[in-house]
Amino acid sequence: MAAPMAAMAVRESEYEFDRRGVLFVLSSPSGAGKSTIARKLLEAEPGMGVSVSATTRPIRAGEQDGREYHFLSTEEFKARAARHEFLEWAHVFNYRYGTPRAPVKQMLADGQDVLFDVDWQGAQQLFQLEGGDVVRIFIVPPSLTELERRLRDRATDSEEVIQFRMKRAERELSHWDGYDYVVVNDDLDGCFEKVRTILKAEREKRSRKPGLIGFIRERQEEAIAMGLATR
Ligand code: ADP
Ligand code: 5GP
């Protein structure tokens, strides 16, 4: 499955076993609070890497090339896609969005967990590629009325764009079953704690820890040496 990309270096104490990094995917209908939760998660987990996507959409006020996204022309995006430089890519809201492959590989090789802010198509493709190392979380608003209020409060979009995002929300919600977890973002702190708890639990999964087998074998040898068992 994901062996060549697997990180084997995450180790926090003597009894923390080498494990592969988690590819942690957050998706949501636009305005539900995914970027807010991602920011809080990166503050709380400073060792976590983040995948900066490429996009053909125009840069928004307050955004910086290379920070929120790598802003590319359609020609450049297509050329990179043709060279297989994206781990996944998709059309979203009439533009192209893609996850650059090389930085993700590097972060995983360095032993980092990696956060992805991609839509359902990205979540699906990453899961197809990396399987069990991918954890997919879908953040949903408590109601569509509240979603609209948040989009207006955020004050980054025109009325036309807000209406477009509201129309898209219903379609995006229909992809809820393509995720491992669905978390309602009603109370922000409560939602954030759930997301962080999921990350912590997923890091502990036996299947992510190839180093465990050596430890268990050593304990079995120890049992033999202590006369508790025979070969
Ligand atoms: P997304 O990344 O999903 O498009 P944002 O993180 O930009 O959404 O959040 C949209 C708006 O809603 C922002 O103004 C944010 O501060 C606000 N927001 C996020 N979570 C909550 C919450 N639980 N309660 C109230 N407002 C929230
Ligand atoms: P925005 O333009 O509002 O930042 O993002 C629009 C949508 O594109 C969001 O749902 C976001 O998750 C998604 N998106 C951002 N980057 C990627 C990517 O690299 N791949 C995919 N598939 N979706 C992305």
CSV table of C-alpha atoms and ligand atoms in Angstrom, one decimal:
chain,number,residue,atom,x,y,z
A,1,MET,CA,0.0,0.0,0.0
A,2,ALA,CA,1.8,3.1,1.2
A,3,ALA,CA,5.2,1.7,2.0
A,4,PRO,CA,7.5,4.0,0.0
A,5,MET,CA,5.9,7.1,1.6
A,6,ALA,CA,5.8,5.7,5.1
A,7,ALA,CA,7.5,7.6,7.9
A,8,MET,CA,9.1,5.5,10.5
A,9,ALA,CA,10.7,8.0,12.7
A,10,VAL,CA,8.0,9.5,15.0
A,11,ARG,CA,9.1,8.6,18.5
A,12,GLU,CA,8.2,10.6,21.6
A,13,SER,CA,9.7,8.4,24.4
A,14,GLU,CA,11.5,5.1,24.9
A,15,TYR,CA,8.3,3.2,24.7
A,16,GLU,CA,6.9,5.1,21.8
A,17,PHE,CA,7.4,2.8,18.9
A,18,ASP,CA,8.4,3.9,15.4
A,19,ARG,CA,5.3,4.6,13.5
A,20,ARG,CA,4.2,5.8,10.1
A,21,GLY,CA,2.9,9.4,9.9
A,22,VAL,CA,-0.8,10.1,9.8
A,23,LEU,CA,-2.2,11.7,6.6
A,24,PHE,CA,-4.9,13.8,8.4
A,25,VAL,CA,-7.6,15.1,6.1
A,26,LEU,CA,-10.0,17.8,7.1
A,27,SER,CA,-12.9,18.6,4.7
A,28,SER,CA,-16.1,20.6,5.2
A,29,PRO,CA,-18.7,22.6,3.3
A,30,SER,CA,-17.2,26.0,2.9
A,31,GLY,CA,-17.8,28.2,6.0
A,32,ALA,CA,-18.3,25.3,8.5
A,33,GLY,CA,-15.0,26.1,10.3
A,34,LYS,CA,-12.4,23.8,8.8
A,35,SER,CA,-9.7,26.4,8.4
A,36,THR,CA,-10.3,27.6,12.0
A,37,ILE,CA,-9.9,24.1,13.3
A,38,ALA,CA,-6.9,23.4,11.1
A,39,ARG,CA,-5.2,26.6,12.5
A,40,LYS,CA,-5.9,25.6,16.1
A,41,LEU,CA,-4.6,22.1,15.4
A,42,LEU,CA,-1.3,23.3,14.0
A,43,GLU,CA,-0.9,25.6,17.0
A,44,ALA,CA,-1.5,22.8,19.4
A,45,GLU,CA,0.6,20.3,17.4
A,46,PRO,CA,3.7,22.3,16.3
A,47,GLY,CA,5.4,19.1,14.9
A,48,MET,CA,2.6,18.5,12.4
A,49,GLY,CA,3.3,19.3,8.8
A,50,VAL,CA,0.8,20.9,6.5
A,51,SER,CA,0.3,20.4,2.8
A,52,VAL,CA,0.0,23.6,0.9
A,53,SER,CA,-2.1,23.0,-2.2
A,54,ALA,CA,-1.7,24.5,-5.6
A,55,THR,CA,-4.7,26.2,-7.2
A,56,THR,CA,-5.7,28.1,-10.3
A,57,ARG,CA,-8.2,30.3,-8.5
A,58,PRO,CA,-7.3,34.0,-8.1
A,59,ILE,CA,-5.6,35.0,-4.9
A,60,ARG,CA,-7.9,36.7,-2.3
A,61,ALA,CA,-7.1,39.8,-0.2
A,62,GLY,CA,-5.0,38.7,2.8
A,63,GLU,CA,-3.6,35.6,1.1
A,64,GLN,CA,0.0,35.1,0.3
A,65,ASP,CA,1.4,33.0,-2.5
A,66,GLY,CA,3.1,29.9,-1.0
A,67,ARG,CA,1.3,30.3,2.4
A,68,GLU,CA,-2.4,29.6,1.8
A,69,TYR,CA,-1.8,28.2,-1.7
A,70,HIS,CA,0.7,28.1,-4.5
A,71,PHE,CA,-1.2,30.2,-7.1
A,72,LEU,CA,-0.6,28.9,-10.6
A,73,SER,CA,-1.9,29.7,-14.1
A,74,THR,CA,-4.0,27.0,-15.7
A,75,GLU,CA,-1.2,26.2,-18.1
A,76,GLU,CA,1.3,25.7,-15.3
A,77,PHE,CA,-1.1,23.6,-13.3
A,78,LYS,CA,-1.8,21.4,-16.3
A,79,ALA,CA,1.9,21.0,-17.0
A,80,ARG,CA,2.6,20.0,-13.4
A,81,ALA,CA,-0.3,17.5,-13.4
A,82,ALA,CA,1.0,16.0,-16.7
A,83,ARG,CA,4.4,15.5,-14.9
A,84,HIS,CA,2.6,13.7,-12.1
A,85,GLU,CA,3.7,16.3,-9.6
A,86,PHE,CA,0.4,16.1,-7.7
A,87,LEU,CA,-0.6,13.4,-5.3
A,88,GLU,CA,-4.2,14.2,-6.2
A,89,TRP,CA,-6.0,17.0,-7.9
A,90,ALA,CA,-9.6,18.0,-8.7
A,91,HIS,CA,-11.9,20.6,-10.1
A,92,VAL,CA,-13.5,22.5,-7.3
A,93,PHE,CA,-15.7,25.6,-7.7
A,94,ASN,CA,-14.7,26.0,-11.4
A,95,TYR,CA,-10.9,26.0,-10.6
A,96,ARG,CA,-8.2,23.3,-10.2
A,97,TYR,CA,-6.8,22.4,-6.9
A,98,GLY,CA,-4.0,19.9,-6.3
A,99,THR,CA,-1.7,18.5,-3.6
A,100,PRO,CA,2.0,18.8,-4.5
A,101,ARG,CA,3.5,15.3,-4.1
A,102,ALA,CA,7.2,16.1,-3.2
A,103,PRO,CA,6.6,18.1,0.0
A,104,VAL,CA,4.2,15.5,1.4
A,105,LYS,CA,6.7,12.7,0.7
A,106,GLN,CA,9.4,14.7,2.4
A,107,MET,CA,7.3,15.5,5.6
A,108,LEU,CA,6.3,11.8,5.9
A,109,ALA,CA,10.0,10.7,5.4
A,110,ASP,CA,11.0,13.2,8.1
A,111,GLY,CA,8.5,11.5,10.5
A,112,GLN,CA,5.8,14.2,10.5
A,113,ASP,CA,2.1,13.8,10.5
A,114,VAL,CA,0.6,15.8,7.6
A,115,LEU,CA,-2.6,17.9,7.6
A,116,PHE,CA,-4.6,18.2,4.4
A,117,ASP,CA,-7.4,20.7,3.6
A,118,VAL,CA,-8.9,19.1,0.6
A,119,ASP,CA,-12.5,18.5,-0.6
A,120,TRP,CA,-14.2,15.1,-0.9
A,121,GLN,CA,-12.5,14.3,-4.2
A,122,GLY,CA,-9.1,14.9,-2.5
A,123,ALA,CA,-10.1,12.8,0.5
A,124,GLN,CA,-11.2,10.0,-1.8
A,125,GLN,CA,-8.0,10.1,-3.9
A,126,LEU,CA,-5.7,10.2,-0.9
A,127,PHE,CA,-7.4,7.3,0.6
A,128,GLN,CA,-7.2,5.4,-2.6
A,129,LEU,CA,-3.4,6.0,-2.7
A,130,GLU,CA,-2.4,5.7,0.9
A,131,GLY,CA,-5.2,3.7,2.5
A,132,GLY,CA,-4.9,3.0,6.2
A,133,ASP,CA,-2.4,5.9,6.8
A,134,VAL,CA,-5.2,8.3,5.8
A,135,VAL,CA,-7.7,9.6,8.4
A,136,ARG,CA,-10.6,11.5,7.0
A,137,ILE,CA,-12.6,14.0,9.1
A,138,PHE,CA,-15.7,15.8,7.8
A,139,ILE,CA,-16.6,19.0,9.7
A,140,VAL,CA,-20.3,19.9,9.4
A,141,PRO,CA,-22.1,23.0,10.6
A,142,PRO,CA,-24.9,22.6,13.2
A,143,SER,CA,-27.4,24.0,10.6
A,144,LEU,CA,-27.5,25.6,7.2
A,145,THR,CA,-28.8,28.8,8.8
A,146,GLU,CA,-25.7,28.9,11.0
A,147,LEU,CA,-23.5,28.1,8.0
A,148,GLU,CA,-24.9,31.1,6.1
A,149,ARG,CA,-24.4,33.3,9.2
A,150,ARG,CA,-20.7,32.2,9.4
A,151,LEU,CA,-20.2,32.9,5.7
A,152,ARG,CA,-21.6,36.4,6.1
A,153,ASP,CA,-19.7,37.0,9.4
A,154,ARG,CA,-16.4,36.0,7.7
A,155,ALA,CA,-17.0,38.8,5.2
A,156,THR,CA,-14.6,37.5,2.6
A,157,ASP,CA,-17.1,36.7,-0.1
A,158,SER,CA,-19.6,38.6,-2.2
A,159,GLU,CA,-23.3,37.9,-1.9
A,160,GLU,CA,-23.1,36.0,-5.2
A,161,VAL,CA,-20.3,33.8,-3.9
A,162,ILE,CA,-22.2,33.2,-0.6
A,163,GLN,CA,-25.2,32.0,-2.4
A,164,PHE,CA,-23.1,29.8,-4.6
A,165,ARG,CA,-21.4,28.3,-1.5
A,166,MET,CA,-24.8,27.7,0.1
A,167,LYS,CA,-26.1,25.9,-3.0
A,168,ARG,CA,-22.9,23.8,-3.0
A,169,ALA,CA,-23.2,22.9,0.7
A,170,GLU,CA,-26.1,20.4,0.2
A,171,ARG,CA,-24.0,18.6,-2.4
A,172,GLU,CA,-20.9,18.6,-0.3
A,173,LEU,CA,-22.9,17.2,2.7
A,174,SER,CA,-24.0,14.3,0.6
A,175,HIS,CA,-20.4,13.0,0.7
A,176,TRP,CA,-20.5,12.5,4.5
A,177,ASP,CA,-20.1,8.8,4.1
A,178,GLY,CA,-16.7,9.1,2.4
A,179,TYR,CA,-15.2,10.0,5.8
A,180,ASP,CA,-14.0,8.1,8.8
A,181,TYR,CA,-15.4,10.7,11.2
A,182,VAL,CA,-18.1,13.3,11.0
A,183,VAL,CA,-17.8,16.1,13.6
A,184,VAL,CA,-20.4,18.8,14.1
A,185,ASN,CA,-18.8,22.2,14.6
A,186,ASP,CA,-21.3,23.8,17.0
A,187,ASP,CA,-19.1,24.8,19.9
A,188,LEU,CA,-15.7,25.6,18.5
A,189,ASP,CA,-13.6,24.4,21.4
A,190,GLY,CA,-15.6,21.2,21.8
A,191,CYS,CA,-15.2,20.4,18.1
A,192,PHE,CA,-11.5,21.1,18.2
A,193,GLU,CA,-11.0,18.8,21.2
A,194,LYS,CA,-12.8,16.0,19.3
A,195,VAL,CA,-10.6,16.5,16.3
A,196,ARG,CA,-7.5,16.5,18.4
A,197,THR,CA,-8.6,13.4,20.3
A,198,ILE,CA,-9.1,11.6,17.0
A,199,LEU,CA,-5.6,12.5,15.9
A,200,LYS,CA,-4.1,11.3,19.2
A,201,ALA,CA,-6.0,8.0,19.1
A,202,GLU,CA,-5.2,7.4,15.4
A,203,ARG,CA,-1.5,7.9,16.2
A,204,GLU,CA,-1.7,5.0,18.6
A,205,LYS,CA,-3.2,2.5,16.2
A,206,ARG,CA,-1.3,-0.8,16.2
A,207,SER,CA,-1.3,-1.0,12.4
A,208,ARG,CA,0.8,2.2,12.3
A,209,LYS,CA,3.5,0.8,14.4
A,210,PRO,CA,5.8,-1.6,12.7
A,211,GLY,CA,8.2,-1.4,15.6
A,212,LEU,CA,5.8,-3.1,17.9
A,213,ILE,CA,6.5,-6.6,16.6
A,214,GLY,CA,10.2,-6.3,17.7
A,215,PHE,CA,9.1,-5.3,21.2
A,216,ILE,CA,6.7,-8.1,21.6
A,217,ARG,CA,9.3,-10.6,20.4
A,218,GLU,CA,11.8,-9.3,22.9
A,219,ARG,CA,9.1,-9.8,25.7
A,220,GLN,CA,8.6,-13.4,24.5
A,221,GLU,CA,12.3,-14.0,24.7
A,222,GLU,CA,12.3,-12.5,28.1
A,223,ALA,CA,9.5,-14.9,29.2
A,224,ILE,CA,11.6,-17.8,28.0
A,225,ALA,CA,14.7,-16.5,29.8
A,226,MET,CA,12.6,-16.2,32.9
A,227,GLY,CA,11.5,-19.8,32.6
A,228,LEU,CA,7.9,-18.7,32.0
A,229,ALA,CA,7.6,-20.2,28.6
A,230,THR,CA,9.4,-22.6,26.2
A,231,ARG,CA,10.1,-22.1,22.5
B,1,ADP,P1,-14.0,27.0,6.3
B,1,ADP,O1,-12.5,26.9,6.3
B,1,ADP,O2,-14.7,25.7,6.6
B,1,ADP,O3,-14.5,27.7,5.0
B,1,ADP,P2,-13.7,29.1,8.4
B,1,ADP,O4,-12.8,28.4,9.3
B,1,ADP,O5,-13.2,30.2,7.6
B,1,ADP,O6,-14.5,28.0,7.5
B,1,ADP,O7,-15.0,29.6,9.3
B,1,ADP,C1,-16.0,30.4,8.8
B,1,ADP,C2,-16.4,31.5,9.8
B,1,ADP,O8,-17.0,30.9,10.9
B,1,ADP,C3,-15.1,32.2,10.3
B,1,ADP,O9,-15.5,33.6,10.5
B,1,ADP,C4,-14.9,31.5,11.7
B,1,ADP,O10,-14.3,32.4,12.6
B,1,ADP,C5,-16.4,31.2,12.1
B,1,ADP,N1,-16.5,30.0,13.0
B,1,ADP,C6,-15.8,28.8,12.9
B,1,ADP,N2,-16.2,27.9,13.8
B,1,ADP,C7,-17.2,28.5,14.5
B,1,ADP,C8,-18.0,28.1,15.6
B,1,ADP,N3,-17.9,26.9,16.1
B,1,ADP,N4,-18.9,29.0,16.0
B,1,ADP,C9,-19.0,30.2,15.5
B,1,ADP,N5,-18.3,30.7,14.5
B,1,ADP,C10,-17.4,29.8,14.0
B,2,5GP,P1,-11.0,27.8,-1.2
B,2,5GP,O1,-10.8,28.2,-2.6
B,2,5GP,O2,-12.2,28.3,-0.5
B,2,5GP,O3,-9.7,27.9,-0.3
B,2,5GP,O4,-11.1,26.2,-1.2
B,2,5GP,C1,-12.2,25.6,-2.0
B,2,5GP,C2,-12.2,24.1,-1.8
B,2,5GP,O5,-11.1,23.5,-2.4
B,2,5GP,C3,-12.2,23.6,-0.3
B,2,5GP,O6,-13.2,22.6,-0.2
B,2,5GP,C4,-10.8,23.0,-0.1
B,2,5GP,O7,-10.9,22.0,0.8
B,2,5GP,C5,-10.6,22.4,-1.5
B,2,5GP,N1,-9.2,22.2,-1.8
B,2,5GP,C6,-8.1,23.0,-1.4
B,2,5GP,N2,-7.0,22.5,-1.8
B,2,5GP,C7,-7.3,21.3,-2.4
B,2,5GP,C8,-6.5,20.2,-3.1
B,2,5GP,O8,-5.3,20.3,-3.1
B,2,5GP,N3,-7.2,19.2,-3.6
B,2,5GP,C9,-8.5,19.1,-3.5
B,2,5GP,N4,-9.1,18.0,-4.1
B,2,5GP,N5,-9.3,20.1,-3.0
B,2,5GP,C10,-8.7,21.1,-2.4
